[in-house]
Short mmCIF file of C-alpha atoms in Angstrom, two decimals:
data_model
loop_
_atom_site.label_atom_id
_atom_site.label_comp_id
_atom_site.label_asym_id
_atom_site.label_seq_id
_atom_site.Cartn_x
_atom_site.Cartn_y
_atom_site.Cartn_z
CA UNK A 1 14.13 18.47 8.25
CA UNK A 2 12.77 20.41 5.28
CA UNK A 3 9.92 19.37 3.01
CA UNK A 4 10.62 21.96 0.33
CA UNK A 5 10.83 21.06 -3.35
CA UNK A 6 14.49 22.03 -3.45
CA UNK A 7 15.36 19.71 -0.61
CA UNK A 8 13.50 16.76 -2.05
CA UNK A 9 15.10 17.28 -5.44
CA UNK A 10 18.54 17.17 -3.82
CA UNK A 11 17.57 14.09 -1.86
CA UNK A 12 16.48 12.37 -5.06
CA UNK A 13 19.78 13.17 -6.74
CA UNK A 14 21.70 11.86 -3.77
CA UNK A 15 19.76 8.59 -3.69
CA UNK A 16 20.47 8.02 -7.37
CA UNK A 17 24.15 8.80 -6.88
CA UNK A 18 24.70 6.57 -3.86
CA UNK A 19 26.02 3.11 -4.75
CA UNK A 20 27.70 2.09 -1.52
CA UNK A 21 27.15 -1.28 0.14
CA UNK A 22 24.33 -1.15 2.72
CA UNK A 23 24.99 -1.22 6.43
CA UNK A 24 23.88 -4.28 8.35
CA UNK A 25 20.75 -2.70 9.79
CA UNK A 26 18.97 -4.15 12.78
CA UNK A 27 15.29 -4.94 12.98
CA UNK A 28 12.95 -3.41 15.56
CA UNK A 29 13.57 -6.26 17.97
CA UNK A 30 17.29 -5.49 18.00
CA UNK A 31 18.42 -8.57 16.03
CA UNK A 32 21.16 -8.17 13.43
CA UNK A 33 21.98 -10.39 10.46
CA UNK A 34 25.43 -11.97 10.66
CA UNK A 35 27.99 -10.72 8.14
CA UNK A 36 31.38 -9.07 8.05
CA UNK A 37 33.76 -8.86 10.98
CA UNK A 38 32.50 -8.98 14.53
CA UNK A 39 33.03 -5.90 16.69
CA UNK A 40 33.15 -5.94 20.46
CA UNK A 41 29.96 -4.69 22.15
CA UNK A 42 30.10 -2.07 24.88
CA UNK A 43 30.37 -3.46 28.39
CA UNK A 44 27.29 -3.88 30.54
CA UNK A 45 24.20 -6.00 30.84
CA UNK A 46 20.92 -5.41 29.11
CA UNK A 47 18.87 -2.53 30.46
CA UNK A 48 15.09 -2.76 30.75
CA UNK A 49 13.22 -0.67 28.18
CA UNK A 50 9.57 -0.44 27.20
CA UNK A 51 7.93 2.80 28.33
CA UNK A 52 4.22 3.21 27.55
CA UNK A 53 2.43 6.34 26.35
CA UNK A 54 -1.10 7.65 25.97
CA UNK A 55 -2.45 10.79 24.33
CA UNK A 56 -3.27 13.66 26.67
CA UNK A 57 -4.19 16.24 24.06
CA UNK A 58 -3.09 18.57 21.29
CA UNK A 59 -3.24 22.21 20.25
CA UNK A 60 -2.82 23.75 16.79
CA UNK A 61 -1.00 27.10 16.61
CA UNK A 62 -2.51 29.52 14.04
CA UNK A 63 -0.76 29.20 10.70
CA UNK A 64 1.95 31.83 10.07
CA UNK A 65 1.18 33.56 13.35
CA UNK A 66 2.70 37.06 13.45
CA UNK A 67 4.61 37.64 16.68
CA UNK A 68 6.93 40.53 17.56
CA UNK A 69 7.78 41.21 13.93
CA UNK A 70 8.38 37.56 13.03
CA UNK A 71 6.48 34.68 11.45
CA UNK A 72 6.00 31.76 13.83
CA UNK A 73 6.73 28.49 12.06
CA UNK A 74 9.35 25.92 11.20
CA UNK A 75 9.44 24.83 14.86
CA UNK A 76 11.93 21.96 14.81
CA UNK A 77 12.93 21.63 18.46
CA UNK A 78 11.47 22.26 21.90
CA UNK A 79 12.72 22.16 25.49
CA UNK A 80 11.40 23.12 28.89
CA UNK A 81 13.29 25.77 30.86
CA UNK A 82 13.52 24.76 34.54
CA UNK A 83 14.40 28.35 35.53
CA UNK A 84 11.25 29.95 34.09
CA UNK A 85 8.87 27.01 33.53
CA UNK A 86 8.54 28.27 29.95
CA UNK A 87 9.32 26.32 26.79
CA UNK A 88 11.89 27.36 24.20
CA UNK A 89 11.32 26.42 20.55
CA UNK A 90 13.76 26.81 17.67
CA UNK A 91 12.71 27.80 14.16
CA UNK A 92 14.47 26.27 11.18
CA UNK A 93 14.02 29.43 9.13
CA UNK A 94 17.44 29.82 7.52
CA UNK A 95 17.12 33.62 7.79
CA UNK A 96 14.84 33.65 4.74
CA UNK A 97 11.76 35.24 6.35
CA UNK A 98 13.53 36.67 9.39
CA UNK A 99 16.95 35.99 10.97
CA UNK A 100 17.51 32.50 12.45
CA UNK A 101 15.77 32.60 15.85
CA UNK A 102 14.04 30.94 18.78
CA UNK A 103 10.81 31.53 20.67
CA UNK A 104 9.75 31.21 24.28
CA UNK A 105 6.21 30.23 25.24
CA UNK A 106 4.02 29.20 28.11
CA UNK A 107 2.29 25.91 27.38
CA UNK A 108 -0.45 24.89 29.79
CA UNK A 109 -0.41 21.11 29.82
CA UNK A 110 -1.61 18.57 32.37
CA UNK A 111 -3.31 15.21 32.53
CA UNK A 112 -6.42 16.67 30.88
CA UNK A 113 -4.61 17.92 27.77
CA UNK A 114 -2.97 20.95 26.19
CA UNK A 115 -5.00 23.99 27.23
CA UNK A 116 -3.10 26.91 25.72
CA UNK A 117 0.07 27.94 23.91
CA UNK A 118 1.07 31.57 24.55
CA UNK A 119 4.25 32.94 22.99
CA UNK A 120 6.19 35.23 25.33
CA UNK A 121 9.31 36.23 23.41
CA UNK A 122 11.62 35.75 20.45
CA UNK A 123 15.31 36.45 19.82
CA UNK A 124 17.66 35.89 16.90
CA UNK A 125 20.74 33.74 17.36
CA UNK A 126 23.84 35.90 17.03
CA UNK A 127 27.22 35.27 15.44
CA UNK A 128 30.43 35.77 17.44
CA UNK A 129 30.62 39.37 16.20
CA UNK A 130 27.11 40.09 17.49
CA UNK A 131 25.40 40.19 14.09
CA UNK A 132 22.46 38.01 13.02
CA UNK A 133 22.99 35.05 10.71
CA UNK A 134 22.58 35.88 7.00
CA UNK A 135 20.49 33.95 4.47
CA UNK A 136 22.11 31.59 1.98
CA UNK A 137 21.57 34.21 -0.72
CA UNK A 138 24.33 36.29 0.90
CA UNK A 139 26.78 33.73 -0.45
CA UNK A 140 29.27 34.21 2.39
CA UNK A 141 29.11 30.65 3.75
CA UNK A 142 27.70 31.74 7.11
CA UNK A 143 24.10 30.60 6.80
CA UNK A 144 22.87 28.17 9.49
CA UNK A 145 20.12 25.55 9.49
CA UNK A 146 18.77 25.52 13.08
CA UNK A 147 17.14 22.23 14.10
CA UNK A 148 17.34 21.54 17.85
CA UNK A 149 17.57 23.47 21.11
CA UNK A 150 18.19 22.36 24.69
CA UNK A 151 18.22 24.38 27.89
CA UNK A 152 21.39 23.82 29.90
CA UNK A 153 20.05 22.53 33.25
CA UNK A 154 22.99 24.15 35.07
CA UNK A 155 22.78 27.68 33.66
CA UNK A 156 19.46 27.81 31.76
CA UNK A 157 21.36 29.09 28.73
CA UNK A 158 20.74 27.45 25.37
CA UNK A 159 22.63 24.80 23.42
CA UNK A 160 21.45 24.58 19.82
CA UNK A 161 22.28 22.38 16.86
CA UNK A 162 22.37 23.31 13.20
CA UNK A 163 22.94 21.00 10.25
CA UNK A 164 25.28 23.07 8.12
CA UNK A 165 25.18 22.44 4.38
CA UNK A 166 26.72 19.92 1.99
CA UNK A 167 27.41 21.92 -1.20
CA UNK A 168 25.32 21.14 -4.25
CA UNK A 169 27.99 22.46 -6.59
CA UNK A 170 31.76 22.89 -6.61
CA UNK A 171 31.36 26.66 -6.32
CA UNK A 172 29.12 26.55 -3.23
CA UNK A 173 30.76 26.72 0.22
CA UNK A 174 30.88 23.83 2.66
CA UNK A 175 29.09 24.80 5.88
CA UNK A 176 29.88 22.56 8.82
CA UNK A 177 27.23 21.45 11.33
CA UNK A 178 27.64 22.77 14.84
CA UNK A 179 26.37 22.64 18.40
CA UNK A 180 26.55 26.17 19.76
CA UNK A 181 25.97 27.81 23.14
CA UNK A 182 23.84 30.95 23.42
CA UNK A 183 22.73 33.32 26.14
CA UNK A 184 19.05 33.79 26.89
CA UNK A 185 18.88 36.66 24.40
CA UNK A 186 20.67 34.66 21.68
CA UNK A 187 24.22 35.99 22.16
CA UNK A 188 26.99 33.64 21.03
CA UNK A 189 28.80 31.89 23.91
CA UNK A 190 30.89 29.27 22.11
CA UNK A 191 30.46 25.83 20.60
CA UNK A 192 31.10 22.15 21.25
CA UNK A 193 33.77 20.33 19.21
CA UNK A 194 32.07 17.61 17.15
CA UNK A 195 33.39 14.10 16.41
CA UNK A 196 35.44 13.91 13.20
CA UNK A 197 32.91 11.71 11.38
CA UNK A 198 30.26 14.45 11.70
CA UNK A 199 32.29 16.60 9.29
CA UNK A 200 30.67 17.50 5.98
CA UNK A 201 32.97 16.80 3.02
CA UNK A 202 32.84 17.32 -0.74
CA UNK A 203 33.34 13.60 -1.25
CA UNK A 204 31.48 10.42 -0.34
CA UNK A 205 31.98 10.69 3.42
CA UNK A 206 30.21 12.42 6.26
CA UNK A 207 26.56 13.44 6.70
CA UNK A 208 24.16 13.49 3.79
CA UNK A 209 22.50 16.69 2.60
CA UNK A 210 20.13 17.85 5.39
CA UNK A 211 20.85 14.70 7.40
CA UNK A 212 23.47 15.98 9.84
CA UNK A 213 23.13 16.92 13.53
CA UNK A 214 19.43 17.42 14.23
CA UNK A 215 19.06 15.86 17.69
CA UNK A 216 20.78 16.69 21.01
CA UNK A 217 19.94 16.03 24.66
CA UNK A 218 21.49 16.33 28.11
CA UNK A 219 21.80 13.19 30.22
CA UNK A 220 23.70 11.43 33.01
CA UNK A 221 22.86 14.11 35.59
CA UNK A 222 23.49 16.83 32.98
CA UNK A 223 27.13 15.80 32.52
CA UNK A 224 26.76 14.30 29.04
CA UNK A 225 25.52 15.82 25.78
CA UNK A 226 24.23 13.17 23.39
CA UNK A 227 23.71 13.91 19.71
CA UNK A 228 22.39 11.95 16.75
CA UNK A 229 22.81 12.50 13.03
CA UNK A 230 19.49 12.42 11.24
CA UNK A 231 20.39 9.78 8.67
CA UNK A 232 23.18 7.30 7.92
CA UNK A 233 26.57 8.78 7.06
CA UNK A 234 27.47 8.34 3.40
CA UNK A 235 30.15 5.78 4.26
CA UNK A 236 27.71 3.84 6.46
CA UNK A 237 25.41 2.82 3.63
CA UNK A 238 22.26 4.00 1.83
CA UNK A 239 19.11 5.52 3.26
CA UNK A 240 16.32 3.13 4.37
CA UNK A 241 14.28 1.36 1.71
CA UNK A 242 11.12 -0.77 1.71
CA UNK A 243 13.31 -3.83 2.29
CA UNK A 244 15.78 -2.63 4.93
CA UNK A 245 16.43 0.04 7.51
CA UNK A 246 19.71 1.82 8.17
CA UNK A 247 22.09 2.66 11.00
CA UNK A 248 22.54 6.21 12.27
CA UNK A 249 25.24 7.28 14.72
CA UNK A 250 24.49 8.43 18.26
CA UNK A 251 27.38 10.11 20.10
CA UNK A 252 27.88 10.81 23.80
CA UNK A 253 30.23 13.68 24.66
CA UNK A 254 31.39 15.43 27.81
CA UNK A 255 30.68 19.13 28.19
CA UNK A 256 34.17 19.94 26.89
CA UNK A 257 33.64 17.86 23.76
CA UNK A 258 35.49 14.64 24.60
CA UNK A 259 33.80 11.68 22.87
CA UNK A 260 32.70 9.21 25.52
CA UNK A 261 30.99 6.74 23.21
CA UNK A 262 29.36 6.34 19.80
CA UNK A 263 26.69 3.79 18.91
CA UNK A 264 24.54 2.70 15.98
CA UNK A 265 20.80 3.31 16.21
CA UNK A 266 18.60 1.12 13.93
CA UNK A 267 16.37 3.34 11.81
CA UNK A 268 13.19 1.67 10.53
CA UNK A 269 12.68 0.75 6.89
CA UNK A 270 10.30 2.83 4.74
CA UNK A 271 6.72 2.14 5.82
CA UNK A 272 4.91 2.29 2.46
CA UNK A 273 5.44 2.34 -1.28
CA UNK A 274 5.82 5.81 -2.73
CA UNK A 275 3.34 7.22 -5.23
CA UNK A 276 5.03 6.43 -8.57
CA UNK A 277 3.79 9.72 -10.04
CA UNK A 278 5.69 11.75 -7.43
CA UNK A 279 9.19 13.02 -8.24
CA UNK A 280 10.08 13.03 -4.54
CA UNK A 281 11.62 10.00 -2.80
CA UNK A 282 10.72 8.92 0.74
CA UNK A 283 12.28 11.01 3.48
CA UNK A 284 13.06 9.54 6.91
CA UNK A 285 15.35 10.14 9.87
CA UNK A 286 15.90 10.96 13.54
CA UNK A 287 14.99 14.60 14.28
CA UNK A 288 15.05 14.39 18.10
CA UNK A 289 16.46 12.35 20.98
CA UNK A 290 15.66 12.76 24.67
CA UNK A 291 17.53 11.26 27.62
CA UNK A 292 15.76 9.50 30.48
CA UNK A 293 16.77 11.42 33.64
CA UNK A 294 17.38 8.28 35.70
CA UNK A 295 19.39 6.18 33.22
CA UNK A 296 22.42 7.54 31.32
CA UNK A 297 22.17 4.78 28.71
CA UNK A 298 18.48 5.23 27.85
CA UNK A 299 16.72 7.57 25.43
CA UNK A 300 13.44 8.33 23.75
CA UNK A 301 14.12 8.51 20.01
CA UNK A 302 11.77 10.24 17.56
CA UNK A 303 11.59 8.78 14.06
CA UNK A 304 9.88 10.87 11.41
CA UNK A 305 9.09 9.56 7.91
CA UNK A 306 7.33 10.94 4.86
CA UNK A 307 6.22 8.96 1.81
CA UNK A 308 4.51 10.48 -1.24
CA UNK A 309 0.88 9.36 -1.29
CA UNK A 310 0.95 8.16 2.33
CA UNK A 311 2.00 11.26 4.24
CA UNK A 312 3.83 11.21 7.57
CA UNK A 313 4.51 8.42 10.03
CA UNK A 314 5.73 9.58 13.44
CA UNK A 315 6.99 7.06 15.98
CA UNK A 316 8.64 7.34 19.38
CA UNK A 317 10.94 4.55 20.60
CA UNK A 318 12.48 3.68 23.95
CA UNK A 319 16.13 2.82 23.23
CA UNK A 320 19.32 2.01 25.12
CA UNK A 321 23.04 2.03 24.38
CA UNK A 322 23.59 -0.72 26.97
CA UNK A 323 25.17 -3.70 25.23
CA UNK A 324 25.54 -1.90 21.89
CA UNK A 325 28.77 -1.95 19.91
CA UNK A 326 31.10 1.02 20.36
CA UNK A 327 31.50 2.33 16.79
CA UNK A 328 33.54 5.53 17.09
CA UNK A 329 36.61 3.75 15.67
CA UNK A 330 34.70 1.90 12.94
CA UNK A 331 35.24 4.03 9.85
CA UNK A 332 32.32 2.56 7.89
CA UNK A 333 29.38 0.55 9.19
CA UNK A 334 28.57 -0.75 5.72
CA UNK A 335 28.77 -4.53 5.74
CA UNK A 336 30.00 -4.66 9.33
CA UNK A 337 28.48 -6.83 12.02
CA UNK A 338 27.56 -4.50 14.87
CA UNK A 339 25.17 -4.78 17.79
CA UNK A 340 22.93 -1.72 17.51
CA UNK A 341 21.02 0.03 20.24
CA UNK A 342 17.98 -1.97 21.34
CA UNK A 343 14.62 -0.24 21.01
CA UNK A 344 10.91 -0.74 21.64
CA UNK A 345 7.98 1.22 20.25
CA UNK A 346 6.41 3.67 22.69
CA UNK A 347 3.91 5.44 20.44
CA UNK A 348 2.85 5.55 16.79
CA UNK A 349 1.07 8.83 16.12
CA UNK A 350 -1.18 7.10 13.61
CA UNK A 351 -2.72 5.12 16.48
CA UNK A 352 -3.33 8.02 18.89
CA UNK A 353 -6.48 9.56 17.40
CA UNK A 354 -4.89 12.94 16.61
CA UNK A 355 -6.64 15.46 14.36
CA UNK A 356 -3.70 15.16 11.95
CA UNK A 357 -0.26 13.58 11.79
CA UNK A 358 2.25 16.10 10.51
CA UNK A 359 5.98 16.80 10.46
CA UNK A 360 6.75 16.32 14.17
CA UNK A 361 10.42 17.06 14.87
CA UNK A 362 10.89 18.17 18.50
CA UNK A 363 10.17 16.71 21.93
CA UNK A 364 10.86 17.44 25.59
CA UNK A 365 9.85 16.28 29.03
CA UNK A 366 7.05 18.33 30.55
CA UNK A 367 5.68 18.35 34.11
CA UNK A 368 5.18 15.22 36.18
CA UNK A 369 1.65 13.89 36.56
CA UNK A 370 -0.03 12.22 39.53
CA UNK A 371 0.36 8.46 39.57
CA UNK A 372 3.91 8.30 38.25
CA UNK A 373 3.38 9.48 34.67
CA UNK A 374 5.38 12.28 33.09
CA UNK A 375 4.30 14.47 30.21
CA UNK A 376 6.11 14.37 26.88
CA UNK A 377 5.54 17.53 24.80
CA UNK A 378 6.16 17.41 21.05
CA UNK A 379 6.03 20.05 18.29
CA UNK A 380 5.69 19.82 14.51
CA UNK A 381 7.57 21.82 11.88
CA UNK A 382 5.12 23.29 9.36
CA UNK A 383 7.89 24.38 6.97
CA UNK A 384 5.88 27.65 6.64
CA UNK A 385 3.66 25.74 4.20
CA UNK A 386 -0.07 26.34 3.69
CA UNK A 387 -0.86 22.63 3.80
CA UNK A 388 0.95 21.93 7.09
CA UNK A 389 0.39 22.79 10.75
CA UNK A 390 2.28 23.74 13.90
CA UNK A 391 0.93 21.12 16.29
CA UNK A 392 1.69 20.78 19.99
CA UNK A 393 1.05 17.21 21.22
CA UNK A 394 1.22 16.02 24.83
CA UNK A 395 1.60 12.37 25.81
CA UNK A 396 1.52 10.79 29.24
CA UNK A 397 4.54 8.47 29.55
CA UNK A 398 4.75 5.70 32.11
CA UNK A 399 8.03 3.83 32.61
CA UNK A 400 7.01 0.24 31.85
#
């Protein structure tokens, strides 16, 4: 998720242009106002949720760190590699500074905190023809917007998501979002077919600008790839406001792309009034989702919000698809009565005592800790800005 002036200007234009009826958004406790036509919930009983978290520590990476001919920054996703015990982090540089790429690093984290972050390698992602991805200025419609990376637990190759681009003008190309497979050196290995409603269009349907696929995770014993769009689809209603939240779609797919289920996740309403002197509207969404290894219906969901004058609010929720309405065949969620995923707050970064709360966008499970806790490692995207940081945060998570 970008914080650039260009992006916020486009977001402002989109908010002004959107006049669709709002979706029936759930509250944090999972309740939903009654309206519209009832849809049948997915089968199954309620699953227990309510993980707890505590701060273990943090580490700030030097700003614009030079590494192997690249500028470290824009880190939007992180995952732990079980084959090497290293972490892989994806940069959302759209080949502006250097070609779209990922980094590997050793992060020393335990119950006493984050002790060090040492980068070990970097590689560009490659196109099918073996070339690097070009910047948008090339004008060939091949630019990518990398946002999330996961290590395939079966092969230790990489699956990575990029948001594509909704054109700002009739002359600009449509660039579709994608979930691609890559070798450990970034070579192209294929891609996963996405559900039809993830398609970017020139009309009033599909993902919003910079609100497409930004979150993926493996689950159900590594058989299922779950993705989430960052914000509500255009046909599903407006972005969150001070008065109401919104519904974003979460999709479970098999490894060959078959859609196994799609559900509505209740995104929180905007947490504060925006500074009236700012030209930039609030910006909120789901940048990362992480499956619980033991429960195929349960996820940690990262919600990241920014409001002019108030800064960032970063929250992690424990959520489940159990009992939620199956929405893959519901064309528009606007005005519909659906049972969304239930969720409970795990951590609010504003309550943890961190040195700063910044643009946190990626998270992964780290090593297990004595006593039943497991580490959760998160990374912030500094957008290569002088007033932002690349922050590694470690939490200790206990399951209820």
